[in-house]
Amino acid sequence: METLAMHISNGIIDGPVAAIFAALALAALTVCVLRGRRDLDDRLAPMAGLVAAFIFAVQMLNFPIFTAGVSGHLLGGALAAILVGPWVGALCVAVVLVVQALIFGDGGVAMLGLNITNMALLGTAAAYVLIAVLLRVLPRTRAGLAVTAFVAATLSVVVASQGFVLEYWLGGTTDLGNNLTGLAGTMAGVHLLIGIGEGLITATTVLTVAKVRPDLVYALRSLRTPAAPAVPVAGGAR
Amino acid sequence: MGAGHGHVLYRESDSPVHRLPPEVKIVAMVVFTIAVVATPRTAFWAFGAYAVLVAVVAALARVGPRWLLSRALIELPFVVFAVALPFLGSGDRVEVLGLRLSEDGLHGAWNILAKGTLGVLASLLLAATTTTRDLIVGLDRLHCPQVFTQIATFMLRYLDVLVGEARRMRVARISRGDDPRFLWQLRGFAAGIGALFLRAFERGERVYLAMLSRGYTGRMPAAWQSEGAATTGQWLVAATVPVVAASIAATAVVLS
């Protein structure tokens, strides 16, 4: 039941609700394109591509969850938000979803608006809000960054899963009656488990990048003190 | 072109469908899927007609039914939900093989199964007849914002970089005495995932700088050289499939 939240396939949510969410997603992505264009410089362009490729690869790995009889995968919204910022980050996840829908049939094309709303918009936005708050509250140490990445990734997955419950409540093609609360509970529980896996991967990746190339981490840019004078690469005459 | 080897789903061929420009195929596929989704679920004949339409296009594209059906299994996890619906749904119950199932739920399950399968088949046909590079060119010609196509271009390019780096790191681990088997390689993989990301980034950055130095400005040459862009005739030829699908959907809506 879980994979649904990640990739809603054709026919699960009815047409009008899908169309409303498609319009919503289109409007939000337009804002992301306008804001993201400003962010996308020579350093961020390859990073955005790699983040998207990384998310694409990682979404193919499925976590089997035996107790619930379902499997789920990672979302990558938090990783994208930390490394390339909320605007370009949401675009990265959206690109992954569009390519998956067009050529892999992963999630219906007609349901693209719903999928983008859940995973690219809700997931990334929730992650970025958490990151912005936690980075200010927590000590600026490696542990602080790790906790931030872990918490943001875990909770963003749960938030994205509840987006599906909301959409199902609005326009599910089959009336579940009172089972809807059950659906919400199952989704939240299962996604908490997936979120922990996502949190661990996000935290390790972000920590490594922050250690070796802190200049690549978007979320740390605004907090950093002015960069120390660069060490000359080639030694000149002294 | 230094195209990568990431075209897992692309089937090299020279069929009429392969020769159509990508933007035309993307639009046709999207309209077809929307028509399928808009069809009332009780119009069973309409779904049969859509299946015939898919089969005709597959035959024209010289894509065999075996290839198509085995790849369509990708949707299996997505339809697990459909199986649960007859038990979860509310409303009238019907007796099927001794089980009391929700009628609404049964219809819902059929709805997801039929519409999901047709959607997957349509996108597989697009993937089988269009390379990923052409797909981006098609999106660009459909006036997709450049930021978007740029990220998509790099994503598809860097997938190969990422896979290549992962393979190299695995060889390096094995040559240092690691013995990765099934689940046990997960630990090594998890420990190396940050390193993998950085290595892939540094390679990817070099690829990007090399592209810049050769005159890359954010769009691939194939996109701004209008050579190969769709002609009116090609639009009309490709329009047959979505137009037929839309009329089937319209008939089904009127009849129900």
Short mmCIF file of C-alpha atoms in Angstrom, two decimals:
data_model
loop_
_atom_site.label_atom_id
_atom_site.label_comp_id
_atom_site.label_asym_id
_atom_site.label_seq_id
_atom_site.Cartn_x
_atom_site.Cartn_y
_atom_site.Cartn_z
CA MET A 1 0.00 0.00 0.00
CA GLU A 2 2.95 2.20 0.69
CA THR A 3 4.55 2.64 -2.71
CA LEU A 4 1.48 4.58 -3.56
CA ALA A 5 2.39 7.61 -1.64
CA MET A 6 5.62 7.72 -3.46
CA HIS A 7 4.28 7.18 -6.93
CA ILE A 8 0.55 7.40 -7.40
CA SER A 9 -0.36 5.48 -10.52
CA ASN A 10 -3.16 6.32 -12.95
CA GLY A 11 -6.69 5.79 -11.71
CA ILE A 12 -6.12 5.96 -7.95
CA ILE A 13 -7.20 9.59 -7.55
CA ASP A 14 -10.04 10.93 -9.71
CA GLY A 15 -9.56 13.32 -12.63
CA PRO A 16 -10.74 16.68 -11.20
CA VAL A 17 -8.59 16.41 -8.05
CA ALA A 18 -5.60 15.37 -10.18
CA ALA A 19 -6.18 18.39 -12.41
CA ILE A 20 -6.37 20.78 -9.44
CA PHE A 21 -3.12 19.45 -8.02
CA ALA A 22 -1.51 19.59 -11.48
CA ALA A 23 -2.35 23.31 -11.66
CA LEU A 24 -1.04 23.80 -8.12
CA ALA A 25 2.20 21.96 -8.91
CA LEU A 26 2.66 23.92 -12.13
CA ALA A 27 2.26 27.24 -10.31
CA ALA A 28 4.66 26.22 -7.55
CA LEU A 29 7.24 24.91 -10.01
CA THR A 30 7.06 28.20 -11.94
CA VAL A 31 8.03 30.00 -8.74
CA CYS A 32 10.84 27.48 -8.25
CA VAL A 33 12.10 28.06 -11.80
CA LEU A 34 12.09 31.84 -11.32
CA ARG A 35 13.87 31.67 -7.96
CA GLY A 36 16.09 28.75 -8.92
CA ARG A 37 17.40 30.51 -12.02
CA ARG A 38 19.09 33.03 -9.73
CA ASP A 39 20.69 30.29 -7.63
CA LEU A 40 21.94 28.18 -10.49
CA ASP A 41 25.54 29.28 -11.04
CA ASP A 42 28.54 27.38 -12.37
CA ARG A 43 28.97 25.54 -9.12
CA LEU A 44 25.33 24.68 -8.51
CA ALA A 45 24.51 23.49 -12.05
CA PRO A 46 26.61 20.29 -11.95
CA MET A 47 25.62 19.82 -8.29
CA ALA A 48 21.92 19.99 -9.16
CA GLY A 49 22.44 17.43 -11.91
CA LEU A 50 24.31 15.11 -9.61
CA VAL A 51 21.74 15.47 -6.82
CA ALA A 52 19.02 14.58 -9.33
CA ALA A 53 21.00 11.59 -10.62
CA PHE A 54 21.66 10.48 -7.03
CA ILE A 55 17.96 10.72 -6.15
CA PHE A 56 17.06 8.89 -9.35
CA ALA A 57 19.43 6.04 -8.50
CA VAL A 58 18.41 5.94 -4.86
CA GLN A 59 14.68 5.83 -5.66
CA MET A 60 15.30 2.59 -7.52
CA LEU A 61 16.46 0.90 -4.32
CA ASN A 62 13.44 -0.44 -2.54
CA PHE A 63 13.33 -1.13 1.18
CA PRO A 64 11.21 -4.17 1.81
CA ILE A 65 9.21 -3.75 5.00
CA PHE A 66 8.21 -7.26 5.94
CA THR A 67 5.78 -6.55 8.74
CA ALA A 68 3.57 -4.38 6.55
CA GLY A 69 3.99 -6.51 3.44
CA VAL A 70 4.99 -3.49 1.43
CA SER A 71 8.10 -1.85 0.12
CA GLY A 72 9.06 1.76 -0.16
CA HIS A 73 11.92 3.86 -1.34
CA LEU A 74 13.79 7.00 -0.48
CA LEU A 75 12.65 10.44 -1.57
CA GLY A 76 15.74 12.60 -1.47
CA GLY A 77 13.91 15.88 -0.83
CA ALA A 78 15.93 16.71 2.28
CA LEU A 79 19.25 15.89 0.60
CA ALA A 80 18.34 18.18 -2.29
CA ALA A 81 17.22 20.98 0.05
CA ILE A 82 20.49 20.89 2.02
CA LEU A 83 22.83 20.64 -0.96
CA VAL A 84 21.20 22.87 -3.57
CA GLY A 85 18.59 24.88 -1.68
CA PRO A 86 14.80 24.67 -1.63
CA TRP A 87 14.09 26.08 -5.12
CA VAL A 88 16.58 24.11 -7.16
CA GLY A 89 16.04 21.17 -4.80
CA ALA A 90 12.33 20.97 -5.56
CA LEU A 91 13.15 21.22 -9.26
CA CYS A 92 15.63 18.33 -8.97
CA VAL A 93 13.02 16.04 -7.42
CA ALA A 94 10.44 17.19 -9.99
CA VAL A 95 12.83 16.40 -12.85
CA VAL A 96 13.32 12.89 -11.45
CA LEU A 97 9.55 12.38 -11.23
CA VAL A 98 8.86 13.69 -14.74
CA VAL A 99 11.51 11.47 -16.34
CA GLN A 100 10.30 8.47 -14.34
CA ALA A 101 6.70 9.05 -15.38
CA LEU A 102 7.49 9.67 -19.04
CA ILE A 103 9.78 6.76 -19.77
CA PHE A 104 9.54 4.31 -16.90
CA GLY A 105 5.82 4.45 -16.29
CA ASP A 106 6.72 4.96 -12.63
CA GLY A 107 3.70 6.87 -11.38
CA GLY A 108 1.01 7.80 -13.89
CA VAL A 109 1.53 10.76 -16.21
CA ALA A 110 -1.97 11.99 -15.41
CA MET A 111 -1.10 11.85 -11.69
CA LEU A 112 2.15 13.80 -12.09
CA GLY A 113 0.70 16.87 -10.37
CA LEU A 114 -0.14 14.83 -7.26
CA ASN A 115 3.24 13.12 -7.21
CA ILE A 116 5.11 16.39 -7.64
CA THR A 117 3.04 18.03 -4.89
CA ASN A 118 3.80 15.25 -2.41
CA MET A 119 7.41 14.46 -3.10
CA ALA A 120 8.93 17.52 -4.75
CA LEU A 121 6.98 20.31 -3.05
CA LEU A 122 5.72 19.06 0.33
CA GLY A 123 8.78 16.90 1.03
CA THR A 124 11.35 19.53 0.09
CA ALA A 125 9.49 22.40 1.74
CA ALA A 126 9.08 20.52 5.03
CA ALA A 127 12.75 19.55 4.93
CA TYR A 128 13.93 23.08 4.25
CA VAL A 129 11.84 24.64 7.02
CA LEU A 130 13.25 22.10 9.47
CA ILE A 131 16.79 22.67 8.21
CA ALA A 132 16.51 26.44 8.50
CA VAL A 133 15.20 26.21 12.08
CA LEU A 134 17.48 23.42 13.32
CA LEU A 135 20.68 24.93 11.90
CA ARG A 136 20.00 28.06 13.93
CA VAL A 137 19.03 26.27 17.12
CA LEU A 138 21.59 23.47 17.20
CA PRO A 139 25.30 24.05 17.85
CA ARG A 140 27.31 24.58 14.69
CA THR A 141 29.21 21.36 14.94
CA ARG A 142 29.36 18.24 12.85
CA ALA A 143 26.92 16.56 15.23
CA GLY A 144 24.52 19.49 14.86
CA LEU A 145 24.61 19.18 11.10
CA ALA A 146 24.13 15.42 11.27
CA VAL A 147 21.10 15.73 13.56
CA THR A 148 19.63 18.43 11.30
CA ALA A 149 20.00 16.29 8.18
CA PHE A 150 18.63 13.21 9.92
CA VAL A 151 15.56 14.89 11.44
CA ALA A 152 14.73 16.88 8.30
CA ALA A 153 14.96 13.80 6.09
CA THR A 154 12.93 11.58 8.42
CA LEU A 155 10.09 14.03 8.93
CA SER A 156 9.94 15.17 5.30
CA VAL A 157 9.15 11.62 4.24
CA VAL A 158 6.29 11.39 6.77
CA VAL A 159 4.91 14.76 5.64
CA ALA A 160 5.02 13.66 1.98
CA SER A 161 3.14 10.47 2.85
CA GLN A 162 0.39 12.46 4.54
CA GLY A 163 0.01 14.46 1.32
CA PHE A 164 -1.21 11.27 -0.28
CA VAL A 165 -3.76 10.73 2.50
CA LEU A 166 -5.08 14.26 1.97
CA GLU A 167 -5.37 13.69 -1.78
CA TYR A 168 -7.08 10.35 -1.26
CA TRP A 169 -9.55 11.97 1.10
CA LEU A 170 -10.32 14.62 -1.52
CA GLY A 171 -10.56 12.41 -4.57
CA GLY A 172 -9.93 8.74 -3.95
CA THR A 173 -11.69 6.64 -6.58
CA THR A 174 -12.86 4.13 -3.98
CA ASP A 175 -14.65 5.18 -0.82
CA LEU A 176 -12.83 3.64 2.11
CA GLY A 177 -15.34 4.85 4.69
CA ASN A 178 -13.80 4.80 8.13
CA ASN A 179 -10.68 3.09 6.89
CA LEU A 180 -9.20 6.46 5.95
CA THR A 181 -7.81 7.08 9.44
CA GLY A 182 -6.34 3.60 9.23
CA LEU A 183 -4.73 4.56 5.94
CA ALA A 184 -3.26 7.69 7.51
CA GLY A 185 -1.86 5.67 10.42
CA THR A 186 -0.38 2.95 8.22
CA MET A 187 1.18 5.51 5.91
CA ALA A 188 2.70 7.47 8.79
CA GLY A 189 4.06 4.35 10.51
CA VAL A 190 5.55 2.79 7.42
CA HIS A 191 7.06 6.08 6.32
CA LEU A 192 8.62 6.69 9.69
CA LEU A 193 10.65 3.52 9.10
CA ILE A 194 11.57 4.56 5.57
CA GLY A 195 12.35 8.03 6.90
CA ILE A 196 14.90 6.63 9.34
CA GLY A 197 16.71 4.92 6.46
CA GLU A 198 16.51 8.10 4.44
CA GLY A 199 17.76 10.10 7.42
CA LEU A 200 20.84 7.89 7.85
CA ILE A 201 21.79 8.10 4.16
CA THR A 202 21.17 11.85 4.03
CA ALA A 203 23.19 12.50 7.19
CA THR A 204 26.23 10.44 6.02
CA THR A 205 26.23 12.03 2.57
CA VAL A 206 25.85 15.58 3.87
CA LEU A 207 28.53 15.09 6.55
CA THR A 208 31.07 13.83 4.02
CA VAL A 209 30.37 16.66 1.60
CA ALA A 210 30.47 19.26 4.42
CA LYS A 211 33.81 17.92 5.64
CA VAL A 212 35.61 17.93 2.31
CA ARG A 213 33.84 20.62 0.30
CA PRO A 214 31.80 22.83 2.68
CA ASP A 215 31.48 25.34 -0.15
CA LEU A 216 29.11 22.92 -1.89
CA VAL A 217 26.53 22.81 0.89
CA TYR A 218 23.85 25.40 0.13
CA ALA A 219 22.32 25.35 3.61
CA LEU A 220 25.65 26.35 5.19
CA ARG A 221 26.24 29.32 2.87
CA SER A 222 24.13 31.86 4.71
CA LEU A 223 25.51 30.87 8.10
CA ARG A 224 29.19 30.95 7.21
CA THR A 225 31.39 33.82 8.16
CA PRO A 226 33.06 35.48 5.17
CA ALA A 227 35.36 32.98 3.50
CA ALA A 228 38.95 32.94 4.60
CA PRO A 229 41.36 34.21 1.96
CA ALA A 230 42.01 31.46 -0.53
CA VAL A 231 45.34 29.69 -0.42
CA PRO A 232 47.16 30.26 -3.71
CA VAL A 233 47.16 27.10 -5.75
CA ALA A 234 50.50 27.56 -7.42
CA GLY A 235 53.37 28.92 -5.36
CA GLY A 236 54.71 32.21 -6.71
CA ALA A 237 57.88 34.02 -5.79
CA ARG A 238 57.95 34.87 -2.12
CA MET B 1 27.71 11.82 -29.96
CA GLY B 2 29.20 10.59 -26.75
CA ALA B 3 25.90 9.13 -25.71
CA GLY B 4 26.08 7.01 -22.61
CA HIS B 5 24.93 3.48 -22.24
CA GLY B 6 22.07 4.37 -19.98
CA HIS B 7 19.43 3.60 -22.58
CA VAL B 8 18.20 0.52 -20.82
CA LEU B 9 14.77 0.72 -22.34
CA TYR B 10 15.64 2.07 -25.78
CA ARG B 11 15.22 -0.43 -28.64
CA GLU B 12 17.42 0.41 -31.62
CA SER B 13 15.31 0.21 -34.74
CA ASP B 14 14.22 2.28 -37.74
CA SER B 15 10.46 2.00 -37.54
CA PRO B 16 8.04 4.82 -38.45
CA VAL B 17 7.50 5.44 -34.73
CA HIS B 18 11.24 5.73 -34.10
CA ARG B 19 11.55 8.31 -36.88
CA LEU B 20 8.92 10.63 -35.39
CA PRO B 21 10.41 13.66 -33.59
CA PRO B 22 10.40 13.27 -29.78
CA GLU B 23 8.18 16.26 -28.97
CA VAL B 24 5.38 14.77 -31.06
CA LYS B 25 5.60 11.43 -29.25
CA ILE B 26 5.65 13.06 -25.81
CA VAL B 27 2.47 15.04 -26.52
CA ALA B 28 0.74 12.01 -28.04
CA MET B 29 1.62 9.87 -25.03
CA VAL B 30 0.45 12.44 -22.47
CA VAL B 31 -2.86 13.08 -24.26
CA PHE B 32 -3.45 9.34 -24.62
CA THR B 33 -2.90 8.79 -20.89
CA ILE B 34 -5.22 11.64 -19.93
CA ALA B 35 -7.93 10.22 -22.22
CA VAL B 36 -7.55 6.82 -20.55
CA VAL B 37 -7.78 8.30 -17.06
CA ALA B 38 -10.85 10.36 -17.98
CA THR B 39 -12.75 7.25 -19.14
CA PRO B 40 -15.51 6.05 -16.77
CA ARG B 41 -14.39 2.81 -15.14
CA THR B 42 -17.52 0.86 -16.07
CA ALA B 43 -16.98 1.39 -19.83
CA PHE B 44 -15.17 -1.93 -20.16
CA TRP B 45 -15.23 -1.90 -23.99
CA ALA B 46 -13.29 1.39 -24.06
CA PHE B 47 -10.34 -0.18 -22.24
CA GLY B 48 -10.33 -3.02 -24.79
CA ALA B 49 -10.18 -0.42 -27.56
CA TYR B 50 -7.25 1.34 -25.86
CA ALA B 51 -5.43 -1.97 -25.60
CA VAL B 52 -5.90 -2.54 -29.35
CA LEU B 53 -4.54 0.97 -29.99
CA VAL B 54 -1.46 0.23 -27.87
CA ALA B 55 -0.96 -3.07 -29.71
CA VAL B 56 -1.13 -1.35 -33.12
CA VAL B 57 1.48 1.26 -32.11
CA ALA B 58 3.69 -1.47 -30.64
CA ALA B 59 3.49 -3.42 -33.91
CA LEU B 60 4.35 -0.29 -35.92
CA ALA B 61 7.31 0.38 -33.59
CA ARG B 62 8.41 -3.27 -33.92
CA VAL B 63 8.31 -3.76 -30.16
CA GLY B 64 7.44 -7.35 -29.33
CA PRO B 65 4.65 -8.17 -26.86
CA ARG B 66 7.08 -10.21 -24.75
CA TRP B 67 9.45 -7.30 -24.23
CA LEU B 68 6.54 -4.98 -23.45
CA LEU B 69 4.79 -7.27 -20.98
CA SER B 70 7.92 -8.28 -19.06
CA ARG B 71 8.90 -4.60 -18.63
CA ALA B 72 5.33 -3.75 -17.58
CA LEU B 73 5.87 -5.80 -14.41
CA ILE B 74 7.45 -2.64 -12.97
CA GLU B 75 3.98 -1.52 -11.96
CA LEU B 76 3.44 -4.57 -9.78
CA PRO B 77 4.17 -2.86 -6.45
CA PHE B 78 1.83 -0.03 -7.39
CA VAL B 79 -1.17 -2.26 -7.91
CA VAL B 80 -0.79 -4.08 -4.59
CA PHE B 81 -3.11 -1.38 -3.27
CA ALA B 82 -5.70 -2.41 -5.88
CA VAL B 83 -5.83 -5.94 -4.47
CA ALA B 84 -6.66 -4.60 -1.02
CA LEU B 85 -9.49 -2.36 -2.19
CA PRO B 86 -12.25 -5.01 -2.51
CA PHE B 87 -11.70 -5.82 1.18
CA LEU B 88 -11.38 -2.24 2.44
CA GLY B 89 -14.06 -0.50 0.41
CA SER B 90 -17.43 0.38 1.85
CA GLY B 91 -20.92 0.14 0.38
CA ASP B 92 -22.70 -2.79 -1.30
CA ARG B 93 -21.13 -6.21 -0.94
CA VAL B 94 -21.08 -8.89 -3.58
CA GLU B 95 -20.27 -12.58 -3.26
CA VAL B 96 -17.22 -13.65 -5.31
CA LEU B 97 -15.81 -17.16 -4.89
CA GLY B 98 -17.28 -17.30 -1.41
CA LEU B 99 -15.75 -13.98 -0.34
CA ARG B 100 -17.93 -11.01 0.53
CA LEU B 101 -16.25 -8.17 -1.34
CA SER B 102 -17.11 -4.52 -1.69
CA GLU B 103 -18.57 -3.85 -5.13
CA ASP B 104 -17.20 -0.33 -5.12
CA GLY B 105 -13.82 -1.75 -4.12
CA LEU B 106 -13.87 -4.27 -6.98
CA HIS B 107 -14.58 -1.50 -9.44
CA GLY B 108 -11.83 0.56 -7.88
CA ALA B 109 -9.35 -2.28 -8.22
CA TRP B 110 -10.26 -2.76 -11.88
CA ASN B 111 -9.94 0.99 -12.40
CA ILE B 112 -6.40 1.11 -11.01
CA LEU B 113 -5.34 -2.06 -12.78
CA ALA B 114 -6.66 -1.09 -16.23
CA LYS B 115 -5.64 2.57 -16.19
CA GLY B 116 -2.29 1.85 -14.54
CA THR B 117 -1.39 -0.86 -17.05
CA LEU B 118 -2.35 1.22 -20.08
CA GLY B 119 -0.32 4.16 -18.75
CA VAL B 120 2.74 1.98 -18.16
CA LEU B 121 2.47 0.45 -21.65
CA ALA B 122 2.22 3.91 -23.23
CA SER B 123 5.33 5.18 -21.43
CA LEU B 124 7.23 1.98 -22.26
CA LEU B 125 6.45 2.54 -25.94
CA LEU B 126 7.78 6.09 -25.66
CA ALA B 127 10.93 4.83 -23.92
CA ALA B 128 11.46 2.04 -26.46
CA THR B 129 11.35 4.43 -29.41
CA THR B 130 13.06 7.54 -27.98
CA THR B 131 16.58 7.89 -26.56
CA THR B 132 16.87 9.84 -23.32
CA ARG B 133 18.86 12.51 -25.16
CA ASP B 134 16.03 12.98 -27.66
CA LEU B 135 13.54 13.09 -24.80
CA ILE B 136 15.28 16.18 -23.37
CA VAL B 137 15.42 17.78 -26.84
CA GLY B 138 11.69 17.12 -27.17
CA LEU B 139 10.95 18.71 -23.78
CA ASP B 140 13.08 21.70 -24.76
CA ARG B 141 11.17 22.14 -28.03
CA LEU B 142 7.92 21.99 -26.04
CA HIS B 143 9.15 25.14 -24.26
CA CYS B 144 10.05 23.47 -21.01
CA PRO B 145 12.04 26.03 -18.92
CA GLN B 146 15.76 25.83 -19.50
CA VAL B 147 16.60 25.33 -15.80
CA PHE B 148 14.46 22.23 -15.92
CA THR B 149 15.95 20.71 -19.09
CA GLN B 150 19.43 21.60 -17.88
CA ILE B 151 18.98 19.67 -14.63
CA ALA B 152 17.44 16.77 -16.59
CA THR B 153 20.36 16.71 -19.05
CA PHE B 154 22.90 16.56 -16.25
CA MET B 155 20.89 13.99 -14.35
CA LEU B 156 20.89 11.58 -17.29
CA ARG B 157 24.56 12.29 -18.02
CA TYR B 158 25.67 11.87 -14.40
CA LEU B 159 23.76 8.63 -13.91
CA ASP B 160 26.48 6.92 -15.90
CA VAL B 161 29.17 8.77 -13.92
CA LEU B 162 27.55 7.65 -10.68
CA VAL B 163 27.22 4.02 -11.74
CA GLY B 164 30.81 4.02 -13.05
CA GLU B 165 32.19 5.46 -9.80
CA ALA B 166 30.22 2.94 -7.73
CA ARG B 167 31.66 0.12 -9.80
CA ARG B 168 35.21 1.45 -9.44
CA MET B 169 34.84 1.80 -5.67
CA ARG B 170 33.51 -1.74 -5.45
CA VAL B 171 36.48 -3.09 -7.40
CA ALA B 172 38.78 -1.09 -5.13
CA ARG B 173 37.13 -2.60 -2.04
CA ILE B 174 37.39 -6.15 -3.38
CA SER B 175 41.03 -5.70 -4.35
CA ARG B 176 41.73 -4.68 -0.74
CA GLY B 177 40.35 -7.93 0.57
CA ASP B 178 36.68 -7.10 1.13
CA ASP B 179 34.29 -9.90 0.28
CA PRO B 180 30.97 -8.30 -0.64
CA ARG B 181 28.05 -10.68 -0.77
CA PHE B 182 24.36 -9.86 -1.02
CA LEU B 183 23.35 -8.01 2.16
CA TRP B 184 26.80 -7.74 3.70
CA GLN B 185 27.93 -5.30 1.06
CA LEU B 186 25.31 -2.89 2.33
CA ARG B 187 27.54 -1.86 5.22
CA GLY B 188 30.46 -1.11 2.97
CA PHE B 189 28.16 0.67 0.59
CA ALA B 190 26.60 2.79 3.33
CA ALA B 191 30.02 3.75 4.67
CA GLY B 192 31.16 4.73 1.21
CA ILE B 193 28.05 6.56 0.06
CA GLY B 194 29.33 10.01 0.99
CA ALA B 195 32.64 9.30 -0.72
CA LEU B 196 30.79 8.06 -3.78
CA PHE B 197 28.84 11.29 -3.93
CA LEU B 198 31.97 13.45 -3.70
CA ARG B 199 33.91 11.43 -6.26
CA ALA B 200 31.00 11.53 -8.67
CA PHE B 201 30.65 15.27 -8.10
CA GLU B 202 34.30 15.94 -8.82
CA ARG B 203 34.12 13.92 -12.02
CA GLY B 204 30.84 15.58 -12.93
CA GLU B 205 32.29 19.04 -12.30
CA ARG B 206 35.13 18.24 -14.71
CA VAL B 207 32.61 17.05 -17.29
CA TYR B 208 30.69 20.31 -16.83
CA LEU B 209 33.77 22.51 -17.15
CA ALA B 210 34.82 20.61 -20.27
CA MET B 211 31.36 21.23 -21.73
CA LEU B 212 31.58 24.94 -20.87
CA SER B 213 34.97 25.26 -22.53
CA ARG B 214 33.50 23.75 -25.69
CA GLY B 215 30.80 26.39 -25.86
CA TYR B 216 27.95 24.92 -23.77
CA THR B 217 25.52 27.65 -22.78
CA GLY B 218 22.77 25.69 -21.07
CA ARG B 219 21.14 24.06 -24.09
CA MET B 220 22.26 21.18 -26.22
CA PRO B 221 22.99 22.04 -29.88
CA ALA B 222 20.26 19.68 -31.09
CA ALA B 223 17.66 21.81 -29.29
CA TRP B 224 18.48 25.22 -30.74
CA GLN B 225 19.38 23.94 -34.19
CA SER B 226 15.83 23.46 -35.36
CA GLU B 227 17.01 20.65 -37.65
CA GLY B 228 14.77 17.63 -37.12
CA ALA B 229 11.98 19.59 -35.43
CA ALA B 230 8.52 18.23 -36.12
CA THR B 231 6.77 19.22 -39.34
CA THR B 232 3.01 19.76 -39.61
CA GLY B 233 2.74 16.41 -41.38
CA GLN B 234 4.45 14.59 -38.54
CA TRP B 235 2.21 16.29 -35.99
CA LEU B 236 -0.82 15.13 -37.99
CA VAL B 237 0.44 11.54 -38.29
CA ALA B 238 1.16 11.30 -34.57
CA ALA B 239 -2.13 12.99 -33.68
CA THR B 240 -4.06 9.94 -34.89
CA VAL B 241 -3.41 7.98 -31.67
CA PRO B 242 -4.50 10.67 -29.15
CA VAL B 243 -7.44 11.69 -31.37
CA VAL B 244 -8.72 8.11 -31.53
CA ALA B 245 -8.20 7.74 -27.78
CA ALA B 246 -9.99 11.03 -27.06
CA SER B 247 -12.97 10.02 -29.20
CA ILE B 248 -13.17 6.67 -27.40
CA ALA B 249 -13.13 8.52 -24.07
CA ALA B 250 -15.76 11.00 -25.25
CA THR B 251 -18.03 8.19 -26.47
CA ALA B 252 -17.62 6.35 -23.17
CA VAL B 253 -18.49 9.48 -21.18
CA VAL B 254 -21.59 10.12 -23.32
CA LEU B 255 -22.77 6.52 -23.12
CA SER B 256 -22.36 6.09 -19.37
#
